[in-house]
């Protein structure tokens, strides 16, 4: 997407044809910093410490990490080792495993001398594929927004709530949950987005709000706990979120707090949509609550908050007593029964095994 008058992706191959450059999302919205990643260890750190984050972007970053490894050592052992090293960075987003599996499947049959160049070609393809998938998700989600707009008074705003950041910053471009929003704005549909701040790391306040402001999308930042209140008062027409892993039965694992939004939406008859590219579907898992590993991150992310001081310094401040321990599950699971529809690149699927099989019959 555009940052000012320049188009950016979240990750791109450096001119040296080996390193990758990323938007280091830790400093947004206060500073727009580009970082160059030159080693597999650097790629692993960038994923683990959330310099880059978001399920699709994590997968693409790992794909480039495999390619980087192939330039150093293209042996089968090195291919297996880099798979393990990068897979261990974060446990929940299935795109990470999907991308690592895809790179290993693609490279294993190749002669060692061909693997490095082929790996970069495949990583570039995966990045490009992500952009196409997200654009298609946007088209399919736009139809839903248009339908809601058609049922309101002419010119009346469609109010959308989103949680965390499933924007272009969570992908290579366009985003998943935000893609229909961007296309709706392009189509001239009056939309307004309620942006959940999304504690503890505030991906909504720091990233989604930055994206919305950057693209002139009317939006309002709210605390995570305000969504139900707004739904009770008819202020929300639809909820749209992303996902880090959706099961073959339609259970949706996403940023912590998503489940509570889905409960409030169900209680207030507000449609609750999940936008996802198919690599985010884990076909090996049915029961999300029982089978999806939930990342437990440091309690410091709860107790300490990043922000910009009055003097313009980016700093952390403590919001709880030093002695108070904090728990920090990073994701939760929304049961399929609470999901109105899964907006995929092929269309809107019912959140069920049958619905996903109908959309992806080759997965039968
Ligand atoms: C388009 S996937 C975005 C998804 O990833 C986020 O998690 P994190 O920021 O921890 O990587 C969040 O769950 C978003 O919905």
CSV table of C-alpha atoms and ligand atoms in Angstrom, one decimal:
chain,number,residue,atom,x,y,z
A,1,UNK,CA,0.0,0.0,0.0
A,2,UNK,CA,1.1,3.6,-0.2
A,3,UNK,CA,3.0,5.3,2.6
A,4,UNK,CA,2.7,8.9,1.6
A,5,UNK,CA,3.2,8.9,-2.2
A,6,UNK,CA,5.4,5.8,-2.3
A,7,UNK,CA,4.1,2.2,-2.7
A,8,UNK,CA,5.4,-0.3,-0.2
A,9,UNK,CA,5.1,-4.0,0.5
A,10,UNK,CA,5.8,-5.1,4.1
A,11,UNK,CA,8.8,-7.2,2.9
A,12,UNK,CA,10.9,-7.2,-0.3
A,13,UNK,CA,14.1,-8.7,-1.6
A,14,UNK,CA,17.1,-6.3,-1.3
A,15,UNK,CA,19.1,-5.2,-4.3
A,16,UNK,CA,21.8,-7.7,-3.3
A,17,UNK,CA,19.4,-10.5,-4.2
A,18,UNK,CA,20.0,-12.3,-0.9
A,19,UNK,CA,18.9,-10.1,2.0
A,20,UNK,CA,15.3,-8.9,2.6
A,21,UNK,CA,14.1,-5.6,3.9
A,22,UNK,CA,11.0,-5.2,6.1
A,23,UNK,CA,8.9,-2.5,7.7
A,24,UNK,CA,9.9,-2.8,11.3
A,25,UNK,CA,6.4,-2.7,12.8
A,26,UNK,CA,7.6,-2.3,16.4
A,27,UNK,CA,8.1,1.5,15.9
A,28,UNK,CA,4.8,2.3,14.2
A,29,UNK,CA,2.9,4.6,14.3
A,30,UNK,CA,5.6,6.9,15.6
A,31,UNK,CA,8.4,6.0,13.3
A,32,UNK,CA,8.5,4.3,9.9
A,33,UNK,CA,11.7,2.3,10.0
A,34,UNK,CA,13.1,-0.2,7.4
A,35,UNK,CA,15.3,-3.0,8.6
A,36,UNK,CA,17.5,-5.2,6.5
A,37,UNK,CA,17.6,-8.9,7.5
A,38,UNK,CA,20.8,-10.6,6.4
A,39,UNK,CA,20.9,-13.9,8.3
A,40,UNK,CA,18.5,-16.7,9.2
A,41,UNK,CA,19.0,-15.8,12.8
A,42,UNK,CA,17.9,-12.2,11.9
A,43,UNK,CA,14.8,-13.6,10.2
A,44,UNK,CA,14.0,-15.7,13.3
A,45,UNK,CA,14.4,-12.7,15.6
A,46,UNK,CA,12.2,-10.5,13.4
A,47,UNK,CA,9.4,-13.1,13.6
A,48,UNK,CA,9.8,-14.0,17.2
A,49,UNK,CA,10.1,-10.4,18.4
A,50,UNK,CA,7.3,-9.2,16.1
A,51,UNK,CA,9.3,-6.9,14.0
A,52,UNK,CA,7.1,-8.5,11.3
A,53,UNK,CA,3.8,-10.1,12.4
A,54,UNK,CA,0.6,-11.3,11.0
A,55,UNK,CA,0.0,-14.9,9.8
A,56,UNK,CA,0.6,-14.4,6.1
A,57,UNK,CA,3.6,-12.1,6.5
A,58,UNK,CA,5.2,-14.5,9.0
A,59,UNK,CA,5.0,-17.2,6.4
A,60,UNK,CA,6.5,-15.1,3.6
A,61,UNK,CA,9.3,-14.0,5.9
A,62,UNK,CA,10.1,-17.6,6.8
A,63,UNK,CA,10.1,-18.5,3.1
A,64,UNK,CA,12.8,-15.9,2.5
A,65,UNK,CA,14.7,-17.3,5.6
A,66,UNK,CA,14.8,-20.7,3.9
A,67,UNK,CA,16.1,-19.1,0.7
A,68,UNK,CA,18.8,-17.3,2.7
A,69,UNK,CA,19.8,-20.6,4.3
A,70,UNK,CA,20.2,-22.2,0.9
A,71,UNK,CA,22.8,-19.6,-0.1
A,72,UNK,CA,24.9,-20.7,2.8
A,73,UNK,CA,24.3,-24.4,2.9
A,74,UNK,CA,21.8,-26.1,0.6
A,75,UNK,CA,22.1,-29.6,2.1
A,76,UNK,CA,19.1,-31.6,3.2
A,77,UNK,CA,20.3,-31.3,6.8
A,78,UNK,CA,20.5,-27.5,6.5
A,79,UNK,CA,17.0,-27.5,5.0
A,80,UNK,CA,15.7,-29.5,7.9
A,81,UNK,CA,17.5,-27.3,10.4
A,82,UNK,CA,16.2,-24.0,9.0
A,83,UNK,CA,12.7,-25.5,9.0
A,84,UNK,CA,13.1,-26.3,12.8
A,85,UNK,CA,14.7,-23.0,13.7
A,86,UNK,CA,12.0,-20.9,12.0
A,87,UNK,CA,9.1,-23.1,12.9
A,88,UNK,CA,10.1,-22.6,16.6
A,89,UNK,CA,9.7,-18.8,16.4
A,90,UNK,CA,5.9,-18.6,16.9
A,91,UNK,CA,3.5,-21.6,17.4
A,92,UNK,CA,0.1,-20.4,16.4
A,93,UNK,CA,-0.1,-19.0,12.9
A,94,UNK,CA,-0.3,-21.9,10.5
A,95,UNK,CA,1.1,-19.9,7.6
A,96,UNK,CA,4.5,-20.3,9.1
A,97,UNK,CA,4.4,-24.1,8.9
A,98,UNK,CA,2.6,-23.9,5.6
A,99,UNK,CA,5.4,-21.8,4.0
A,100,UNK,CA,8.2,-23.9,5.6
A,101,UNK,CA,6.5,-27.1,4.4
A,102,UNK,CA,6.0,-25.6,0.9
A,103,UNK,CA,9.6,-24.5,0.6
A,104,UNK,CA,10.9,-27.9,1.7
A,105,UNK,CA,8.6,-29.8,-0.6
A,106,UNK,CA,9.7,-27.6,-3.5
A,107,UNK,CA,13.4,-27.7,-2.8
A,108,UNK,CA,14.0,-31.3,-1.7
A,109,UNK,CA,13.9,-32.8,-5.2
A,110,UNK,CA,16.3,-30.2,-6.6
A,111,UNK,CA,20.1,-30.7,-7.0
A,112,UNK,CA,21.9,-28.7,-4.3
A,113,UNK,CA,23.4,-26.4,-6.8
A,114,UNK,CA,20.0,-25.2,-8.0
A,115,UNK,CA,18.3,-24.8,-4.6
A,116,UNK,CA,19.3,-21.2,-3.7
A,117,UNK,CA,18.1,-19.6,-6.9
A,118,UNK,CA,15.0,-21.8,-6.9
A,119,UNK,CA,14.3,-20.9,-3.3
A,120,UNK,CA,14.3,-17.2,-3.9
A,121,UNK,CA,12.1,-17.7,-6.9
A,122,UNK,CA,9.6,-19.7,-4.8
A,123,UNK,CA,9.7,-17.2,-1.9
A,124,UNK,CA,9.0,-14.4,-4.4
A,125,UNK,CA,6.1,-16.3,-5.8
A,126,UNK,CA,4.6,-16.9,-2.3
A,127,UNK,CA,4.9,-13.2,-1.6
A,128,UNK,CA,3.2,-12.4,-5.0
A,129,UNK,CA,0.5,-15.1,-4.4
A,130,UNK,CA,-0.3,-13.5,-1.0
A,131,UNK,CA,-1.0,-10.2,-2.7
A,132,UNK,CA,-3.4,-11.9,-5.2
A,133,UNK,CA,-5.2,-13.9,-2.5
A,134,UNK,CA,-5.8,-10.8,-0.4
A,135,UNK,CA,-7.0,-8.8,-3.4
A,136,UNK,CA,-9.5,-11.6,-4.1
A,137,UNK,CA,-10.6,-11.6,-0.5
A,138,UNK,CA,-11.2,-7.9,-0.8
A,139,UNK,CA,-13.5,-8.4,-3.8
A,140,UNK,CA,-15.5,-11.1,-2.0
A,141,UNK,CA,-15.8,-9.1,1.2
A,142,UNK,CA,-16.7,-6.0,-0.8
A,143,UNK,CA,-19.9,-7.8,-1.9
A,144,UNK,CA,-20.9,-8.2,1.8
A,145,UNK,CA,-20.3,-4.5,2.5
A,146,UNK,CA,-22.3,-3.5,-0.6
A,147,UNK,CA,-25.2,-5.7,0.6
A,148,UNK,CA,-25.2,-4.1,4.0
A,149,UNK,CA,-25.0,-0.6,2.4
A,150,UNK,CA,-27.9,-1.4,0.2
A,151,UNK,CA,-30.1,-2.2,3.2
A,152,UNK,CA,-29.3,1.2,4.8
A,153,UNK,CA,-30.5,4.6,3.8
A,154,UNK,CA,-28.7,6.0,0.8
A,155,UNK,CA,-25.4,7.5,1.9
A,156,UNK,CA,-25.7,6.1,5.4
A,157,UNK,CA,-22.4,4.9,6.7
A,158,UNK,CA,-21.6,1.2,7.1
A,159,UNK,CA,-20.0,0.8,10.5
A,160,UNK,CA,-17.4,-2.0,10.7
A,161,UNK,CA,-15.5,-3.2,13.8
A,162,UNK,CA,-12.2,-4.9,13.4
A,163,UNK,CA,-9.9,-6.4,16.0
A,164,UNK,CA,-6.1,-6.4,16.1
A,165,UNK,CA,-4.4,-5.8,12.7
A,166,UNK,CA,-5.3,-8.0,9.8
A,167,UNK,CA,-4.3,-5.2,7.5
A,168,UNK,CA,-1.7,-4.8,4.8
A,169,UNK,CA,0.9,-4.8,7.6
A,170,UNK,CA,-0.1,-8.4,8.5
A,171,UNK,CA,0.4,-9.5,4.9
A,172,UNK,CA,2.5,-8.6,2.0
A,173,UNK,CA,-0.1,-6.2,0.8
A,174,UNK,CA,-3.8,-5.3,1.0
A,175,UNK,CA,-4.4,-7.3,4.2
A,176,UNK,CA,-7.2,-9.7,4.8
A,177,UNK,CA,-9.8,-8.1,7.0
A,178,UNK,CA,-8.9,-4.6,5.7
A,179,UNK,CA,-8.9,-5.6,2.0
A,180,UNK,CA,-12.7,-5.4,1.7
A,181,UNK,CA,-12.6,-2.1,3.6
A,182,UNK,CA,-10.0,-0.6,1.2
A,183,UNK,CA,-12.0,-1.7,-1.8
A,184,UNK,CA,-15.2,-0.3,-0.3
A,185,UNK,CA,-13.5,3.1,0.0
A,186,UNK,CA,-12.3,2.8,-3.5
A,187,UNK,CA,-15.9,2.0,-4.6
A,188,UNK,CA,-17.2,5.1,-2.9
A,189,UNK,CA,-19.2,3.3,-0.2
A,190,UNK,CA,-19.4,5.3,3.0
A,191,UNK,CA,-17.7,3.1,5.6
A,192,UNK,CA,-16.4,3.9,9.1
A,193,UNK,CA,-14.2,1.5,11.1
A,194,UNK,CA,-14.2,1.0,14.8
A,195,UNK,CA,-10.6,0.0,15.6
A,196,UNK,CA,-10.1,-2.2,18.7
A,197,UNK,CA,-6.9,-1.1,20.4
A,198,UNK,CA,-6.1,-4.7,21.0
A,199,UNK,CA,-4.2,-5.0,24.2
A,200,UNK,CA,-1.6,-5.9,25.1
A,201,UNK,CA,0.6,-5.0,22.1
A,202,UNK,CA,-2.0,-2.6,20.7
A,203,UNK,CA,-1.8,-3.8,17.1
A,204,UNK,CA,-5.1,-2.0,16.5
A,205,UNK,CA,-4.1,1.3,18.1
A,206,UNK,CA,-0.6,1.3,16.6
A,207,UNK,CA,-1.0,-0.5,13.3
A,208,UNK,CA,-4.6,-0.6,12.1
A,209,UNK,CA,-5.2,3.0,13.0
A,210,UNK,CA,-2.0,4.0,11.2
A,211,UNK,CA,-3.2,2.1,8.1
A,212,UNK,CA,-6.7,3.6,8.2
A,213,UNK,CA,-5.3,7.1,8.7
A,214,UNK,CA,-2.8,6.5,5.9
A,215,UNK,CA,-5.6,5.7,3.5
A,216,UNK,CA,-8.2,8.2,4.5
A,217,UNK,CA,-10.6,5.6,6.0
A,218,UNK,CA,-12.9,7.2,8.6
A,219,UNK,CA,-12.1,5.3,11.8
A,220,UNK,CA,-12.4,5.6,15.6
A,221,UNK,CA,-10.1,3.9,18.1
A,222,UNK,CA,-11.9,2.2,20.9
A,223,UNK,CA,-10.9,0.2,23.9
A,224,UNK,CA,-11.2,-3.6,23.5
A,225,UNK,CA,-14.1,-3.7,26.0
A,226,UNK,CA,-16.3,-1.2,24.1
A,227,UNK,CA,-17.3,-3.4,21.2
A,228,UNK,CA,-20.1,-5.2,23.0
A,229,UNK,CA,-21.5,-1.9,24.2
A,230,UNK,CA,-21.5,-0.5,20.7
A,231,UNK,CA,-23.2,-3.6,19.3
A,232,UNK,CA,-25.9,-3.4,21.9
A,233,UNK,CA,-26.7,0.1,20.7
A,234,UNK,CA,-26.8,-0.8,17.0
A,235,UNK,CA,-23.6,1.1,16.2
A,236,UNK,CA,-21.9,-1.8,14.4
A,237,UNK,CA,-23.2,-3.3,11.1
A,238,UNK,CA,-20.6,-6.0,10.8
A,239,UNK,CA,-17.4,-7.3,12.4
A,240,UNK,CA,-14.6,-8.5,10.2
A,241,UNK,CA,-11.3,-9.9,11.6
A,242,UNK,CA,-8.4,-11.9,10.4
A,243,UNK,CA,-7.2,-15.3,11.6
A,244,UNK,CA,-3.9,-17.0,12.4
A,245,UNK,CA,-5.3,-20.5,11.9
A,246,UNK,CA,-8.7,-21.7,10.9
A,247,UNK,CA,-9.6,-25.4,11.2
A,248,UNK,CA,-11.2,-27.7,8.7
A,249,UNK,CA,-14.3,-27.5,10.9
A,250,UNK,CA,-14.3,-23.6,10.7
A,251,UNK,CA,-13.1,-22.8,14.2
A,252,UNK,CA,-11.1,-19.6,14.1
A,253,UNK,CA,-7.9,-18.9,16.1
A,254,UNK,CA,-7.1,-15.2,16.2
A,255,UNK,CA,-5.8,-12.5,18.4
A,256,UNK,CA,-6.9,-12.7,22.1
A,257,UNK,CA,-10.2,-10.9,22.5
A,258,UNK,CA,-11.7,-12.1,19.2
A,259,UNK,CA,-13.8,-14.7,20.9
A,260,UNK,CA,-15.4,-12.1,23.1
A,261,UNK,CA,-16.2,-10.0,20.1
A,262,UNK,CA,-17.9,-13.0,18.4
A,263,UNK,CA,-20.0,-13.6,21.6
A,264,UNK,CA,-21.1,-10.0,21.6
A,265,UNK,CA,-21.9,-10.1,17.9
A,266,UNK,CA,-23.9,-13.3,18.3
A,267,UNK,CA,-25.9,-11.8,21.2
A,268,UNK,CA,-26.7,-8.7,19.1
A,269,UNK,CA,-27.3,-10.3,15.7
A,270,UNK,CA,-24.3,-8.6,14.2
A,271,UNK,CA,-22.7,-10.5,11.3
A,272,UNK,CA,-19.2,-11.7,12.3
A,273,UNK,CA,-16.9,-12.4,9.3
A,274,UNK,CA,-13.4,-13.8,9.2
A,275,UNK,CA,-11.2,-13.0,6.2
A,276,UNK,CA,-8.5,-15.5,5.3
A,277,UNK,CA,-6.4,-16.8,2.5
A,278,UNK,CA,-6.5,-20.6,2.1
A,279,UNK,CA,-2.9,-21.1,3.5
A,280,UNK,CA,-4.4,-20.0,6.8
A,281,UNK,CA,-6.6,-23.1,6.9
A,282,UNK,CA,-5.2,-26.0,8.8
A,283,UNK,CA,-6.8,-29.0,7.2
A,284,UNK,CA,-5.2,-31.3,9.7
A,285,UNK,CA,-7.1,-29.9,12.6
A,286,UNK,CA,-10.9,-30.0,13.4
A,287,UNK,CA,-11.4,-28.9,17.0
A,288,UNK,CA,-9.6,-25.6,17.3
A,289,UNK,CA,-10.0,-25.3,21.1
A,290,UNK,CA,-8.4,-28.7,21.7
A,291,UNK,CA,-5.8,-28.8,19.0
A,292,UNK,CA,-4.4,-25.3,18.2
A,293,UNK,CA,-1.4,-24.3,20.3
A,294,UNK,CA,-1.9,-20.9,21.8
A,295,UNK,CA,1.2,-18.8,22.1
A,296,UNK,CA,2.0,-17.6,25.6
A,297,UNK,CA,4.0,-14.4,25.3
A,298,UNK,CA,5.9,-12.5,28.0
A,299,UNK,CA,3.8,-10.9,30.8
A,300,UNK,CA,6.0,-7.8,30.3
A,301,UNK,CA,3.9,-7.1,27.2
A,302,UNK,CA,0.9,-6.7,29.6
A,303,UNK,CA,2.8,-4.8,32.3
A,304,UNK,CA,4.8,-2.5,30.1
A,305,UNK,CA,3.4,-0.4,27.3
A,306,UNK,CA,5.3,1.3,24.4
A,307,UNK,CA,4.4,4.8,23.5
A,308,UNK,CA,5.8,8.3,22.6
A,309,UNK,CA,6.5,10.6,25.4
A,310,UNK,CA,5.7,14.3,25.4
A,311,UNK,CA,9.3,15.0,24.4
A,312,UNK,CA,8.9,12.7,21.4
A,313,UNK,CA,10.9,9.8,22.8
A,314,UNK,CA,9.6,6.3,22.1
A,315,UNK,CA,9.7,4.5,25.5
A,316,UNK,CA,8.1,1.9,27.6
A,317,UNK,CA,6.1,2.7,30.8
A,318,UNK,CA,4.9,0.3,33.5
A,319,UNK,CA,1.2,0.1,34.1
A,320,UNK,CA,1.1,-2.4,37.0
A,321,UNK,CA,3.0,-2.9,40.2
A,322,UNK,CA,6.5,-4.4,39.8
A,323,UNK,CA,5.5,-7.4,41.9
A,324,UNK,CA,2.3,-8.2,39.9
A,325,UNK,CA,2.7,-11.2,37.6
A,326,UNK,CA,0.9,-11.0,34.3
A,327,UNK,CA,-0.5,-13.7,32.0
A,328,UNK,CA,-0.4,-13.1,28.3
A,329,UNK,CA,-2.1,-15.7,26.0
A,330,UNK,CA,-1.8,-14.1,22.6
A,331,UNK,CA,-4.7,-15.8,20.8
A,332,UNK,CA,-8.1,-17.4,21.5
A,333,UNK,CA,-10.4,-19.7,19.5
A,334,UNK,CA,-13.8,-18.6,18.2
A,335,UNK,CA,-16.0,-21.7,17.6
A,336,UNK,CA,-17.4,-22.0,14.1
A,337,UNK,CA,-21.0,-21.6,15.4
A,338,UNK,CA,-20.2,-17.9,16.1
A,339,UNK,CA,-18.8,-17.2,12.6
A,340,UNK,CA,-21.2,-15.9,10.0
A,341,UNK,CA,-18.9,-16.6,7.1
A,342,UNK,CA,-15.3,-17.2,6.1
A,343,UNK,CA,-14.3,-14.7,3.4
A,344,UNK,CA,-11.7,-16.6,1.3
A,345,UNK,CA,-10.1,-15.8,-2.1
A,346,UNK,CA,-12.6,-18.1,-3.8
A,347,UNK,CA,-15.8,-16.7,-2.1
A,348,UNK,CA,-17.6,-16.7,1.3
A,349,UNK,CA,-17.6,-20.2,2.8
A,350,UNK,CA,-19.8,-21.4,5.7
A,351,UNK,CA,-17.7,-21.9,8.8
A,352,UNK,CA,-18.1,-25.7,8.7
A,353,UNK,CA,-16.3,-28.8,7.3
A,354,UNK,CA,-18.9,-29.0,4.6
A,355,UNK,CA,-18.7,-25.3,3.8
A,356,UNK,CA,-14.9,-25.4,3.4
A,357,UNK,CA,-15.0,-28.6,1.4
A,358,UNK,CA,-17.5,-27.0,-1.0
A,359,UNK,CA,-15.1,-24.1,-1.4
A,360,UNK,CA,-12.0,-26.2,-1.7
A,361,UNK,CA,-13.2,-29.5,-3.1
A,362,UNK,CA,-9.6,-30.6,-3.9
A,363,UNK,CA,-9.2,-30.8,-0.1
A,364,UNK,CA,-12.0,-33.3,0.1
B,1,LIG,C1,-3.9,-11.5,8.5
B,1,LIG,S1,-3.4,-12.4,9.9
B,1,LIG,C2,-3.4,-11.2,11.1
B,1,LIG,C3,-3.5,-11.8,12.5
B,1,LIG,O1,-2.2,-11.9,13.0
B,1,LIG,C4,-2.2,-11.2,14.2
B,1,LIG,O2,-1.4,-11.8,15.2
B,1,LIG,P1,0.0,-11.2,15.5
B,1,LIG,O3,0.0,-9.7,15.4
B,1,LIG,O4,0.3,-11.7,16.9
B,1,LIG,O5,1.0,-11.8,14.5
B,1,LIG,C5,-3.7,-11.1,14.7
B,1,LIG,O6,-4.1,-12.3,15.2
B,1,LIG,C6,-4.3,-10.9,13.3
B,1,LIG,O7,-5.7,-11.1,13.3
